[in-house]
Short mmCIF file of C-alpha atoms and ligand atoms in Angstrom, two decimals:
data_model
loop_
_atom_site.label_atom_id
_atom_site.label_comp_id
_atom_site.label_asym_id
_atom_site.label_seq_id
_atom_site.Cartn_x
_atom_site.Cartn_y
_atom_site.Cartn_z
CA MET A 1 -0.18 -0.16 0.38
CA THR A 2 1.22 3.54 -0.95
CA ILE A 3 0.44 6.52 1.18
CA ASN A 4 0.17 10.00 -1.01
CA GLY A 5 -1.32 12.57 -0.88
CA SER A 6 -4.53 11.28 -2.21
CA THR A 7 -5.29 8.95 0.68
CA GLN A 8 -8.58 9.08 2.44
CA LEU A 9 -8.42 8.59 5.93
CA PHE A 10 -10.79 6.06 8.42
CA ALA A 11 -10.68 5.65 11.90
CA ILE A 12 -12.05 3.61 14.47
CA ALA A 13 -12.86 6.35 17.37
CA GLY A 14 -13.29 4.70 21.04
CA ASN A 15 -11.86 3.96 24.42
CA PRO A 16 -9.86 1.22 24.67
CA VAL A 17 -9.33 0.72 21.06
CA HIS A 18 -5.66 -1.11 20.55
CA HIS A 19 -7.82 -4.57 20.57
CA SER A 20 -10.24 -3.45 17.69
CA LEU A 21 -10.09 -6.06 14.71
CA SER A 22 -11.83 -3.30 12.50
CA PRO A 23 -8.49 -1.20 11.34
CA VAL A 24 -7.49 -5.10 9.64
CA MET A 25 -10.66 -6.05 8.27
CA HIS A 26 -11.27 -2.48 6.54
CA ASN A 27 -7.26 -2.03 5.32
CA THR A 28 -7.84 -5.75 3.83
CA ALA A 29 -10.75 -4.50 1.63
CA PHE A 30 -8.87 -0.95 1.02
CA GLN A 31 -5.76 -3.13 -0.35
CA ALA A 32 -7.91 -5.74 -2.23
CA LEU A 33 -10.15 -3.39 -3.96
CA ASP A 34 -6.77 -0.86 -4.88
CA TYR A 35 -8.77 1.64 -3.08
CA ASN A 36 -6.34 4.17 -1.73
CA GLY A 37 -7.42 4.63 1.84
CA VAL A 38 -6.18 4.04 5.62
CA TYR A 39 -8.15 2.94 8.71
CA VAL A 40 -6.27 3.72 12.03
CA PRO A 41 -7.00 3.34 15.53
CA LEU A 42 -7.75 6.53 17.18
CA HIS A 43 -7.93 6.48 20.88
CA ILE A 44 -10.23 9.18 21.53
CA ILE A 45 -11.62 10.19 25.12
CA ASP A 46 -13.12 13.52 24.15
CA ILE A 47 -15.40 12.40 21.49
CA GLN A 48 -16.38 16.01 21.19
CA ALA A 49 -13.13 16.76 20.48
CA GLY A 50 -12.44 13.86 18.18
CA VAL A 51 -15.54 14.30 15.54
CA GLN A 52 -13.53 17.84 15.13
CA GLY A 53 -10.36 17.11 14.90
CA MET A 54 -11.41 14.56 12.41
CA ARG A 55 -13.75 17.01 10.41
CA HIS A 56 -10.58 19.41 9.92
CA LEU A 57 -7.93 16.73 9.19
CA GLY A 58 -10.38 15.52 6.29
CA PHE A 59 -11.22 12.30 7.37
CA ARG A 60 -13.62 10.18 5.00
CA GLY A 61 -15.57 8.07 7.83
CA ALA A 62 -15.27 6.64 10.91
CA SER A 63 -16.26 4.36 12.91
CA ILE A 64 -17.55 4.50 16.55
CA THR A 65 -17.04 2.69 19.47
CA VAL A 66 -17.58 2.13 23.24
CA PRO A 67 -18.38 4.32 24.75
CA HIS A 68 -18.80 7.05 22.19
CA LYS A 69 -21.89 5.62 20.29
CA GLU A 70 -24.68 8.06 22.02
CA ALA A 71 -22.42 10.19 22.58
CA VAL A 72 -21.95 11.06 18.98
CA LEU A 73 -25.52 11.64 17.92
CA SER A 74 -25.09 14.80 19.11
CA LEU A 75 -22.08 16.42 17.50
CA ALA A 76 -23.49 14.73 13.97
CA ASP A 77 -24.85 17.10 11.21
CA GLU A 78 -27.51 14.83 10.10
CA ILE A 79 -28.28 11.45 11.91
CA ASP A 80 -30.10 8.49 9.84
CA ASP A 81 -33.61 7.44 11.44
CA THR A 82 -32.36 4.52 11.75
CA ALA A 83 -29.76 5.77 14.15
CA LYS A 84 -32.11 8.47 15.85
CA ASP A 85 -34.30 4.86 16.31
CA ILE A 86 -31.54 2.94 18.11
CA GLY A 87 -30.83 5.92 20.15
CA ALA A 88 -27.15 5.34 18.89
CA ALA A 89 -24.47 5.16 16.10
CA ASN A 90 -21.53 3.11 14.89
CA THR A 91 -20.44 4.73 11.67
CA LEU A 92 -19.49 8.39 10.92
CA VAL A 93 -20.00 9.50 7.27
CA PHE A 94 -17.83 13.09 6.42
CA THR A 95 -18.89 14.76 3.35
CA SER A 96 -16.80 17.90 1.64
CA ALA A 97 -14.36 16.26 3.53
CA ASP A 98 -11.57 18.22 0.92
CA THR A 99 -12.82 21.76 1.30
CA GLY A 100 -12.22 21.49 5.09
CA ARG A 101 -16.24 21.99 5.86
CA SER A 102 -16.90 18.92 5.95
CA LYS A 103 -20.55 17.81 6.72
CA VAL A 104 -21.36 14.30 9.62
CA LYS A 105 -23.75 12.12 8.68
CA ALA A 106 -24.21 9.45 11.15
CA TYR A 107 -25.47 5.83 10.67
CA ASN A 108 -25.70 2.58 12.61
CA THR A 109 -24.71 -0.39 11.10
CA ASP A 110 -24.47 -2.44 14.20
CA TRP A 111 -28.67 -3.74 13.66
CA ILE A 112 -28.12 -4.21 9.68
CA GLY A 113 -24.55 -6.45 10.64
CA SER A 114 -26.66 -8.72 13.40
CA ASN A 115 -29.58 -9.58 10.63
CA ARG A 116 -27.40 -10.65 8.10
CA ALA A 117 -25.32 -12.96 10.23
CA LEU A 118 -28.61 -14.17 11.35
CA GLU A 119 -30.26 -14.51 8.12
CA GLN A 120 -27.41 -16.50 6.52
CA HIS A 121 -28.85 -19.57 9.44
CA ILE A 122 -32.57 -18.98 9.73
CA ALA A 123 -35.40 -16.62 8.39
CA LEU A 124 -36.26 -13.80 10.78
CA LYS A 125 -39.56 -12.70 9.82
CA GLY A 126 -42.36 -14.61 12.43
CA SER A 127 -39.54 -15.91 14.84
CA SER A 128 -39.32 -15.97 17.88
CA ALA A 129 -36.18 -14.49 19.45
CA LEU A 130 -34.87 -14.12 23.03
CA VAL A 131 -32.08 -11.45 23.50
CA LEU A 132 -29.73 -11.46 26.43
CA GLY A 133 -28.48 -8.40 27.66
CA ALA A 134 -29.70 -4.49 27.18
CA GLY A 135 -27.33 -2.24 26.97
CA GLY A 136 -26.54 -0.83 23.25
CA ALA A 137 -25.67 -4.00 21.12
CA ALA A 138 -28.87 -5.54 23.03
CA LYS A 139 -30.77 -2.56 21.44
CA ALA A 140 -29.30 -2.35 18.26
CA VAL A 141 -29.97 -6.76 17.89
CA ALA A 142 -33.48 -6.16 18.85
CA TYR A 143 -34.11 -3.84 16.77
CA GLY A 144 -32.69 -5.20 13.90
CA LEU A 145 -35.44 -8.48 14.28
CA LEU A 146 -37.95 -6.41 15.28
CA ARG A 147 -37.75 -4.45 11.49
CA ALA A 148 -37.26 -7.75 10.10
CA GLY A 149 -40.47 -8.94 11.58
CA ALA A 150 -39.58 -11.34 14.25
CA GLU A 151 -41.53 -11.59 17.82
CA VAL A 152 -38.78 -10.09 20.33
CA THR A 153 -38.03 -10.87 23.91
CA VAL A 154 -35.27 -9.20 26.21
CA CYS A 155 -34.10 -10.38 29.48
CA ASN A 156 -30.85 -9.02 31.46
CA ARG A 157 -29.21 -9.02 34.59
CA THR A 158 -30.24 -5.70 35.82
CA GLN A 159 -34.25 -6.25 34.85
CA SER A 160 -35.37 -2.54 34.72
CA LYS A 161 -33.11 -1.73 31.82
CA ALA A 162 -34.86 -4.56 30.54
CA GLU A 163 -37.65 -3.18 31.15
CA ASP A 164 -36.60 -0.09 29.56
CA LEU A 165 -35.32 -1.60 26.42
CA ALA A 166 -38.52 -2.82 26.16
CA ARG A 167 -40.67 0.14 26.62
CA SER A 168 -38.62 2.03 23.95
CA LEU A 169 -38.53 -0.84 21.20
CA ARG A 170 -42.09 -2.06 21.80
CA CYS A 171 -41.11 -5.48 22.43
CA ASN A 172 -41.33 -7.84 25.48
CA TRP A 173 -39.05 -8.75 28.49
CA ILE A 174 -39.34 -11.82 30.95
CA SER A 175 -37.45 -11.24 34.27
CA LEU A 176 -33.99 -14.25 34.92
CA GLN A 177 -35.99 -16.26 36.83
CA ASN A 178 -38.48 -17.13 33.75
CA LEU A 179 -35.48 -17.26 31.31
CA GLN A 180 -35.70 -21.16 31.47
CA SER A 181 -38.84 -20.97 30.75
CA TYR A 182 -39.09 -18.73 27.51
CA THR A 183 -39.31 -21.38 24.26
CA GLY A 184 -38.32 -19.52 20.54
CA ASP A 185 -36.63 -20.07 17.63
CA ILE A 186 -33.65 -17.63 18.29
CA LEU A 187 -31.18 -17.08 21.13
CA ILE A 188 -28.59 -14.05 20.64
CA ASN A 189 -26.28 -13.71 23.72
CA THR A 190 -24.93 -9.45 23.75
CA THR A 191 -23.49 -9.72 27.29
CA THR A 192 -20.28 -10.14 27.99
CA VAL A 193 -20.37 -13.26 29.42
CA GLY A 194 -18.25 -16.07 28.47
CA MET A 195 -15.58 -13.35 27.16
CA THR A 196 -12.05 -14.39 27.34
CA PRO A 197 -10.91 -14.76 30.47
CA HIS A 198 -13.94 -16.05 31.37
CA THR A 199 -13.98 -18.82 28.39
CA ASP A 200 -16.07 -21.65 31.46
CA GLN A 201 -18.80 -18.95 31.95
CA SER A 202 -22.69 -19.69 29.71
CA PRO A 203 -25.49 -16.62 30.11
CA PHE A 204 -27.98 -19.57 29.04
CA PRO A 205 -27.98 -22.85 30.53
CA GLY A 206 -26.93 -25.65 28.32
CA GLU A 207 -29.65 -28.55 28.56
CA GLY A 208 -32.24 -25.39 27.57
CA LEU A 209 -30.47 -24.42 24.03
CA CYS A 210 -32.05 -27.65 22.32
CA ARG A 211 -35.13 -25.72 21.93
CA PHE A 212 -33.81 -23.21 19.65
CA GLN A 213 -33.08 -23.36 16.06
CA ALA A 214 -30.10 -20.96 15.96
CA VAL A 215 -27.92 -19.23 18.44
CA MET A 216 -25.90 -16.96 17.91
CA ASP A 217 -23.40 -15.21 20.56
CA ILE A 218 -21.72 -11.65 20.13
CA VAL A 219 -18.57 -12.62 22.01
CA TYR A 220 -15.86 -13.71 19.31
CA ALA A 221 -13.08 -13.73 21.95
CA PRO A 222 -13.00 -17.28 21.76
CA LEU A 223 -14.66 -17.58 18.27
CA GLU A 224 -17.01 -20.53 19.93
CA THR A 225 -17.78 -19.32 23.20
CA ARG A 226 -19.13 -22.07 25.63
CA LEU A 227 -22.49 -20.89 24.67
CA LEU A 228 -21.60 -21.82 21.17
CA ARG A 229 -20.13 -25.17 21.68
CA GLU A 230 -23.25 -26.73 23.89
CA ALA A 231 -25.42 -24.59 21.22
CA ARG A 232 -23.77 -26.93 18.65
CA LYS A 233 -23.46 -30.22 20.17
CA GLN A 234 -27.34 -29.59 21.32
CA GLY A 235 -27.68 -29.64 17.48
CA CYS A 236 -28.64 -25.72 17.05
CA ARG A 237 -26.79 -23.39 13.84
CA THR A 238 -24.59 -21.79 15.41
CA VAL A 239 -23.40 -17.88 14.76
CA ASP A 240 -19.92 -16.48 15.96
CA GLY A 241 -19.43 -13.16 17.34
CA LEU A 242 -16.98 -12.19 14.05
CA ALA A 243 -20.35 -12.08 11.41
CA MET A 244 -21.67 -9.23 13.30
CA LEU A 245 -18.70 -7.54 13.47
CA LEU A 246 -17.69 -8.33 9.73
CA TYR A 247 -21.59 -7.29 8.26
CA GLN A 248 -21.50 -4.25 10.26
CA GLY A 249 -17.82 -3.15 8.69
CA VAL A 250 -19.23 -4.82 5.40
CA GLU A 251 -22.42 -1.80 5.68
CA GLN A 252 -19.89 0.58 6.32
CA PHE A 253 -17.86 0.07 3.62
CA ARG A 254 -20.09 0.45 1.26
CA LEU A 255 -21.49 3.75 2.87
CA TRP A 256 -17.76 5.32 3.04
CA THR A 257 -16.45 4.05 -0.65
CA GLY A 258 -19.87 3.10 -2.47
CA GLN A 259 -18.28 -0.06 -3.60
CA GLU A 260 -19.08 -3.42 -2.71
CA PRO A 261 -16.91 -4.78 -0.13
CA PRO A 262 -14.64 -8.50 -0.79
CA VAL A 263 -16.43 -9.89 2.15
CA GLN A 264 -14.55 -13.01 2.35
CA LEU A 265 -11.52 -11.96 1.93
CA MET A 266 -12.72 -9.24 5.07
CA ARG A 267 -13.67 -12.55 7.55
CA GLN A 268 -10.39 -14.78 6.57
CA ALA A 269 -8.67 -11.33 7.81
CA LEU A 270 -10.64 -11.26 10.77
CA ILE A 271 -10.08 -14.95 11.27
CA THR A 272 -6.12 -14.84 10.92
CA ALA A 273 -5.87 -11.59 13.21
CA LEU A 274 -8.12 -13.18 16.42
CA PRO A 275 -5.73 -13.52 19.64
CA ALA A 276 -4.56 -16.93 19.41
P1 ATR B 1 -22.97 -2.87 24.61
O1 ATR B 1 -23.02 -1.70 24.61
O2 ATR B 1 -21.71 -3.35 24.29
O3 ATR B 1 -23.71 -3.57 24.86
P2 ATR B 1 -22.46 -2.48 27.63
O4 ATR B 1 -23.94 -1.62 27.33
O5 ATR B 1 -22.10 -2.31 29.16
O6 ATR B 1 -22.08 -2.86 26.97
O7 ATR B 1 -24.14 -3.52 28.27
C1 ATR B 1 -23.43 -4.99 28.34
C2 ATR B 1 -24.54 -5.70 29.07
O8 ATR B 1 -24.10 -6.90 29.14
C3 ATR B 1 -25.62 -5.40 30.10
O9 ATR B 1 -26.62 -5.91 29.76
C4 ATR B 1 -24.92 -6.45 30.91
O10 ATR B 1 -26.05 -5.95 32.25
P3 ATR B 1 -26.30 -5.37 33.21
O11 ATR B 1 -27.08 -4.29 32.76
O12 ATR B 1 -26.99 -6.36 34.50
O13 ATR B 1 -25.40 -5.08 33.41
C5 ATR B 1 -24.59 -7.37 30.25
N1 ATR B 1 -23.85 -8.47 31.63
C6 ATR B 1 -22.51 -7.71 31.86
N2 ATR B 1 -21.50 -8.25 32.31
C7 ATR B 1 -22.52 -9.53 32.73
C8 ATR B 1 -22.57 -10.44 33.54
N3 ATR B 1 -21.74 -11.03 34.32
N4 ATR B 1 -23.84 -11.36 33.92
C9 ATR B 1 -24.55 -10.81 33.45
N5 ATR B 1 -24.95 -10.14 32.26
C10 ATR B 1 -23.87 -9.27 32.12
#
């Protein structure tokens, strides 16, 4: 890759950001398509200053990650309707970047990533889905499912957050005590339970997994979490955490470049870059 005066700048802005796999995914795509762009991790503590800085430096696009996905909305000139509905953005597109008077539009591609990842394995319309967790990721996943015509129920350790999420998206919630009695087609873990180093943990009892047709975990370290391993053994279709990361990135790439991204190469780059 040659960086020159015409190179387009892209970044992931977050705190922390050093572990992010997005740079390897997007830079692989740029190289494969011979697109003159470079994507760098930016450790940003003050997102207002960060967005201002990217505007002035002529950035074309940015991924926004923890903890800035909600705060960034107030810094955009325009907000895509779905980002408004979810209340969070993970993508910025800067227009007129060369003129120094760039405009910023905020999007959310997390819900698209989650839907695409699941749709490879199961039809969403008319299905019933249980979402574990009630944070930002849960909201995007639940929004996507509802938009695809699924019936959604959320369950969270802190019940009041599940109730709030259910109220804002107009879906169902259940208490942890009633988790075992839930029956449905799809189970999605959006919590950090099972993530390295706590790989012996699972957010759902193994013996109950046979009730679901498909199980997705958004945790990708390890790639096969205890939840996915137990689900696979019980005959469920499983969707690993790289799938959502990949497809949200694929959609970002389309928004930034207008080009069709090399999806398989991007997934391979993610797998290669995963910590051992
Ligand atoms: P994100 O934006 O990635 O979704 P978040 O907003 O911090 O992150 O949400 C993390 C989710 O994981 C929350 O639903 C959290 O539950 P609480 O609302 O009770 O905090 C859930 N979570 C994290 N650690 C958990 C644990 N050990 N057991 C159960 N749920 C956990």
